Structures are given as C-alpha cells and as structure tokens.
C-alpha cells in the first residue's frame, strides 16, 4: 500500500473511536482527580463527596460514549479519511497514552520533594497540571511537529518510551515487593517508592534511547507497548474481579494481596509482551494501524 493511499474507512473509524474515547476518558478522569485533590487540600475530609467519586467511576462510560461518537464521525462522513488524517490520529493516540501514563513521574517527583505539603494549597494542582501538560504535548507532537522530522527520530523516541515504560513497571514492582517485605517483617515502617520509580523511568528511557537500534525499535517497540498496555489492562481487571469475588465470599483481602496481584500482573505483562513482540513477532499494532 502506498504511503499516500488511505487505509480502509473501517480501520480509520476504529482509530477515531479510540481517539475520541481516550479524550473523553482523559477529561473525566482529570476533572475527577482535580476535584478529589481539591477537597482533600481544602477540607478536613479525606474522601471527596459522592458525586466526585461518581464522576471518576463514570470514566469507562465516557470511553464508550466517546468511542461511539468517534466511530460515527468517520463512518457518517464529517471526519476526514485521508492518509494524513489517519496518521495524525494514530500519533495523537500514542502520544496521549504515553504522556498520560508518564505524567505520574513529575507527580511522584513533586510528592517526594514536598512531602505532606504536596496535598495542600497550591501544590494539590500538580497532578492536574502534569496531566494537562501531557495532553498539550500530544497535541503539539501531532499537529505542530514536522511529520518528516518525527519519522527520522521515530526509532529513538519509541526506544526511549519503551525503556521508560519498562522502568516504570520495574520500579512499581520493586516498590510492591519491598513494601510487602516490610509488612511481613516489621510492625512500624514508612516507605516512599517515588525515588525508585522516578529513577527507574529516567534510567529506562536513557537505556532505551541508547539501545534503540540494537533493540529493533520502531514497529517492534510500538508492538511491545500496545501489547503491554492491553495485557496489563486485561490481567489487572481479571485480578481485580478475583479480589472482589474473594472479598464477597468473606476472604480477607488487604494491601498485601492487592499489591502482590498488581505486581504479578505487571511482571506477567512484561514477559508476555516481550515474547510476543520480539519472539513471536506478532503484528497487532501493524494490523490495527495500517490498511
């Protein structure tokens, strides 16, 4: 297929559905988190009002509503179906997902430096500002950066992103393991995983950028990221349902079990996505993006 030839309309509609659904979810989640942090910073109540919690629980519905709107926008005619428009949607979806996920890094760094002051006025807005910065960055990468320049640096950038995600996952797993060790061996303790997670992301991004050629970054890195996000989502939801089922039948489920399940799903997702992307060399990303 020529690079100037647009993919099939159905495939473009699926990408547009993902784009609109992500945007709707991002807006609802960011607003809900801002309101939750606002109430925590300005009132004595630790938990926000029920309507704020309901807003955050409504984010999956926002994903569905946005996806339906994006799909109809392309299939019913108003949406552009050129190859360039499709490329922009793909870049935006990838940039928003990456930026949104890695927005936790400046948030954790600020929390590490500020301590308890992080949850007070005016610092409670830092997570919101990080998320908004990620969204603005996605818009800039998609609509302000020269596509040719982006293609020239694609392998290095994807290598850095892949390394950052691996570093984030390993930092999270390390924090969970260390926390569970402290729970099992000590009565009183205080632990902050922010430094380790931030360091893991930074080191991972640098290693991924430096080894981009050796790691066959590009489509392989994009494939790994797609598989990792999908597998982690599915495994986390499955384990969460298992936790809910255990709690419903009276089996006590505390932080230790919850943390272990999150760590297990993260490690399993890393191994599965690594094998499928570099061992089996699947083409999920390519089949989804191209026509």
Coordinates of C-alpha atoms in Angstrom, one line a residue:
X1 CA 0.0 0.0 0.0
X2 CA 1.3 3.4 -0.9
X3 CA 2.0 5.8 1.9
X4 CA -0.4 8.3 0.2
X5 CA -3.2 5.8 0.0
X6 CA -5.6 6.0 3.0
X7 CA -6.4 2.8 5.0
X8 CA -9.8 1.3 4.9
X9 CA -12.6 3.5 6.3
X10 CA -13.5 0.9 8.9
X11 CA -9.9 0.8 10.2
X12 CA -9.8 4.6 10.3
X13 CA -13.1 4.6 12.2
X14 CA -11.7 2.3 14.9
X15 CA -8.7 4.6 15.4
X16 CA -11.0 7.6 15.6
X17 CA -13.2 5.8 18.1
X18 CA -10.1 5.1 20.2
X19 CA -9.1 8.8 20.0
X20 CA -12.4 10.2 21.0
X21 CA -12.9 7.6 23.7
X22 CA -9.5 8.4 25.2
X23 CA -10.1 12.1 25.1
X24 CA -13.5 11.7 26.8
X25 CA -11.9 9.5 29.5
X26 CA -9.0 11.8 30.0
X27 CA -11.2 14.8 30.6
X28 CA -13.5 13.0 33.1
X29 CA -10.6 11.4 34.9
X30 CA -8.5 14.6 35.1
X31 CA -11.5 16.6 36.3
X32 CA -12.4 14.0 38.9
X33 CA -8.8 13.8 40.3
X34 CA -8.6 17.5 40.5
X35 CA -11.8 17.8 42.5
X36 CA -10.7 14.9 44.7
X37 CA -7.4 16.6 45.5
X38 CA -9.1 19.9 45.9
X39 CA -11.4 18.6 48.6
X40 CA -8.5 16.8 50.3
X41 CA -6.5 20.1 50.3
X42 CA -9.2 22.5 51.4
X43 CA -11.4 20.4 53.8
X44 CA -10.8 18.1 56.7
X45 CA -12.5 15.2 54.9
X46 CA -10.1 12.6 53.5
X47 CA -12.7 11.3 50.9
X48 CA -14.4 13.7 48.5
X49 CA -18.2 13.9 48.1
X50 CA -20.0 11.0 46.5
X51 CA -20.7 13.0 43.3
X52 CA -17.0 13.4 42.7
X53 CA -16.4 9.7 43.2
X54 CA -19.3 9.0 40.8
X55 CA -17.6 11.2 38.2
X56 CA -14.5 9.1 38.4
X57 CA -16.4 5.9 38.2
X58 CA -18.1 7.2 35.1
X59 CA -14.8 7.3 33.1
X60 CA -15.5 3.9 31.5
X61 CA -18.8 5.2 30.3
X62 CA -17.0 8.2 28.8
X63 CA -14.8 5.8 26.9
X64 CA -17.7 4.1 25.4
X65 CA -19.7 7.3 24.5
X66 CA -16.6 8.9 23.0
X67 CA -15.8 5.8 21.0
X68 CA -19.3 5.6 19.6
X69 CA -19.1 9.3 18.6
X70 CA -15.6 9.0 17.0
X71 CA -16.7 5.9 15.0
X72 CA -19.8 7.6 13.7
X73 CA -17.8 10.8 13.0
X74 CA -15.7 9.0 10.4
X75 CA -18.2 6.5 9.0
X76 CA -21.1 9.0 8.6
X77 CA -19.0 11.5 6.6
X78 CA -17.8 14.6 8.5
X79 CA -14.4 13.1 9.6
X80 CA -11.5 13.3 7.2
X81 CA -10.4 9.9 5.8
X82 CA -7.1 10.9 4.2
X83 CA -3.8 9.1 4.9
X84 CA -2.5 12.2 6.7
X85 CA -5.6 12.5 8.9
X86 CA -5.3 8.8 9.8
X87 CA -1.6 9.3 10.6
X88 CA -2.4 12.3 12.9
X89 CA -5.0 10.2 14.8
X90 CA -2.5 7.4 15.3
X91 CA 0.2 9.7 16.5
X92 CA -2.2 11.6 18.8
X93 CA -3.5 8.3 20.4
X94 CA 0.0 7.1 21.0
X95 CA 1.3 10.4 22.3
X96 CA -1.7 10.9 24.7
X97 CA -1.4 7.4 26.1
X98 CA 2.4 7.7 26.6
X99 CA 2.1 11.2 28.1
X100 CA -0.8 10.3 30.3
X101 CA 1.0 7.2 31.7
X102 CA 4.3 9.0 32.3
X103 CA 2.6 12.1 33.8
X104 CA 3.0 10.1 37.1
X105 CA 6.7 10.8 37.0
X106 CA 6.7 14.6 37.7
X107 CA 3.8 14.0 40.1
X108 CA 5.9 11.4 42.1
X109 CA 8.9 13.7 42.0
X110 CA 7.0 16.6 43.4
X111 CA 5.4 14.4 46.1
X112 CA 8.9 13.1 47.1
X113 CA 10.3 16.7 47.4
X114 CA 7.2 18.3 49.1
X115 CA 6.2 15.5 51.4
X116 CA 2.9 16.2 53.1
X117 CA 2.8 19.7 51.7
X118 CA 2.0 18.1 48.4
X119 CA -1.6 17.6 49.5
X120 CA -2.1 21.3 50.4
X121 CA -2.8 24.5 48.6
X122 CA -1.5 25.3 46.0
X123 CA 0.5 22.1 45.4
X124 CA -2.5 19.9 45.0
X125 CA -2.9 21.1 41.4
X126 CA 0.5 19.5 40.4
X127 CA -1.1 16.1 39.2
X128 CA -3.7 18.1 37.2
X129 CA -1.0 20.3 35.6
X130 CA 1.1 17.2 34.8
X131 CA -1.9 15.6 33.0
X132 CA -2.8 18.7 31.1
X133 CA 0.8 19.1 30.1
X134 CA 0.7 15.6 28.7
X135 CA -2.4 16.3 26.7
X136 CA -0.9 19.6 25.3
X137 CA 2.3 17.7 24.5
X138 CA 0.3 15.1 22.5
X139 CA -1.4 18.0 20.5
X140 CA 2.0 19.6 19.8
X141 CA 3.6 16.3 18.7
X142 CA 0.7 15.6 16.4
X143 CA -0.1 19.0 14.9
X144 CA 3.0 21.2 15.4
X145 CA 6.0 18.9 14.8
X146 CA 7.0 18.2 11.2
X147 CA 6.0 14.7 10.4
X148 CA 9.2 14.1 8.4
X149 CA 11.3 15.1 11.5
X150 CA 9.2 12.8 13.6
X151 CA 9.8 9.9 11.3
X152 CA 13.5 10.4 11.3
X153 CA 13.6 10.2 15.1
X154 CA 10.8 7.6 15.5
X155 CA 13.1 4.7 16.4
X156 CA 14.9 6.6 19.1
X157 CA 11.8 8.1 20.5
X158 CA 10.0 4.8 20.7
X159 CA 13.0 3.2 22.2
X160 CA 13.0 5.8 24.9
X161 CA 9.3 5.4 25.6
X162 CA 9.6 1.6 25.7
X163 CA 12.5 1.9 28.2
X164 CA 10.5 4.4 30.3
X165 CA 7.5 2.0 30.5
X166 CA 9.8 -0.9 31.4
X167 CA 11.5 1.3 34.1
X168 CA 8.1 2.4 35.4
X169 CA 6.9 -1.2 35.6
X170 CA 10.0 -2.5 37.3
X171 CA 10.1 0.5 39.8
X172 CA 6.4 -0.3 40.7
X173 CA 7.1 -4.0 41.1
X174 CA 10.2 -3.2 43.3
X175 CA 8.2 -0.9 45.5
X176 CA 5.4 -3.5 45.9
X177 CA 8.0 -6.2 46.8
X178 CA 9.8 -4.0 49.3
X179 CA 6.5 -2.9 50.9
X180 CA 5.3 -6.4 51.3
X181 CA 8.7 -7.4 52.8
X182 CA 8.4 -4.6 55.4
X183 CA 4.8 -5.6 56.2
X184 CA 5.9 -9.1 56.8
X185 CA 9.0 -8.3 58.9
X186 CA 8.2 -5.1 60.8
X187 CA 5.4 -3.6 62.9
X188 CA 6.0 0.0 62.1
X189 CA 7.6 1.4 59.0
X190 CA 7.5 4.2 56.5
X191 CA 8.4 3.7 52.8
X192 CA 8.2 6.0 49.8
X193 CA 8.5 4.5 46.4
X194 CA 8.7 7.7 44.5
X195 CA 12.5 8.0 44.2
X196 CA 12.9 4.4 42.9
X197 CA 10.1 4.7 40.4
X198 CA 11.3 8.1 39.1
X199 CA 14.8 6.8 38.8
X200 CA 13.6 3.6 37.0
X201 CA 11.7 5.7 34.4
X202 CA 14.7 8.0 33.8
X203 CA 17.3 5.2 33.5
X204 CA 14.9 3.1 31.4
X205 CA 14.3 5.9 29.0
X206 CA 18.1 6.6 28.6
X207 CA 18.9 2.9 28.1
X208 CA 16.0 2.5 25.6
X209 CA 17.2 5.6 23.6
X210 CA 20.8 4.4 23.6
X211 CA 19.9 0.9 22.5
X212 CA 17.2 1.7 20.0
X213 CA 19.0 0.2 17.1
X214 CA 20.0 -2.9 18.9
X215 CA 16.5 -3.5 20.3
X216 CA 15.0 -3.0 16.8
X217 CA 12.9 -0.1 18.0
X218 CA 10.3 1.2 15.6
X219 CA 7.5 -1.2 14.9
X220 CA 8.8 -3.7 17.4
X221 CA 8.8 -1.1 20.2
X222 CA 5.3 0.1 19.2
X223 CA 4.1 -3.6 19.1
X224 CA 5.6 -4.1 22.6
X225 CA 3.9 -1.0 24.0
X226 CA 0.5 -2.0 22.5
X227 CA 0.8 -5.5 23.9
X228 CA 2.0 -4.3 27.3
X229 CA -0.9 -1.8 27.8
X230 CA -3.5 -4.3 26.6
X231 CA -2.2 -7.3 28.6
X232 CA -1.7 -5.2 31.7
X233 CA -5.3 -3.9 31.5
X234 CA -6.8 -7.3 30.9
X235 CA -4.7 -9.0 33.7
X236 CA -5.3 -6.2 36.2
X237 CA -9.1 -6.3 35.6
X238 CA -9.1 -10.1 35.9
X239 CA -7.2 -10.0 39.2
X240 CA -9.4 -7.1 40.5
X241 CA -12.5 -9.2 39.8
X242 CA -10.9 -12.1 41.6
X243 CA -10.2 -9.8 44.6
X244 CA -13.8 -8.6 44.6
X245 CA -15.0 -12.2 44.5
X246 CA -12.8 -13.2 47.4
X247 CA -14.0 -10.2 49.4
X248 CA -17.6 -11.0 48.6
X249 CA -17.3 -14.6 50.0
X250 CA -15.6 -13.4 53.1
X251 CA -11.9 -14.0 52.3
X252 CA -9.9 -11.0 53.8
X253 CA -8.1 -9.2 51.1
X254 CA -5.7 -6.5 52.2
X255 CA -2.8 -4.4 50.7
X256 CA -0.5 -7.4 50.6
X257 CA -2.8 -9.4 48.3
X258 CA -3.7 -6.4 46.3
X259 CA -0.1 -5.3 45.9
X260 CA 1.0 -8.9 45.0
X261 CA -1.7 -9.1 42.3
X262 CA -0.7 -5.8 40.8
X263 CA 3.0 -6.9 40.8
X264 CA 2.2 -10.3 39.4
X265 CA 0.1 -8.8 36.6
X266 CA 2.8 -6.3 35.8
X267 CA 5.6 -8.9 35.6
X268 CA 3.3 -11.2 33.5
X269 CA 2.5 -8.4 31.1
X270 CA 6.2 -7.5 30.7
X271 CA 7.1 -11.2 29.9
X272 CA 4.1 -11.8 27.6
X273 CA 4.5 -8.6 25.6
X274 CA 8.3 -9.1 25.3
X275 CA 7.8 -12.6 24.0
X276 CA 5.0 -11.7 21.6
X277 CA 6.8 -8.6 20.3
X278 CA 10.4 -9.9 19.9
X279 CA 10.0 -13.7 20.0
X280 CA 6.8 -14.5 18.1
X281 CA 7.0 -11.1 16.3
X282 CA 3.2 -10.5 16.3
X283 CA 1.7 -7.7 14.2
X284 CA -1.1 -6.4 16.3
X285 CA 0.0 -2.8 16.0
X286 CA 0.5 -3.0 12.3
X287 CA -2.8 -4.7 11.6
X288 CA -4.6 -2.1 13.7
X289 CA -2.9 0.9 12.2
X290 CA -2.4 0.2 8.5
X291 CA -4.8 -0.8 5.9

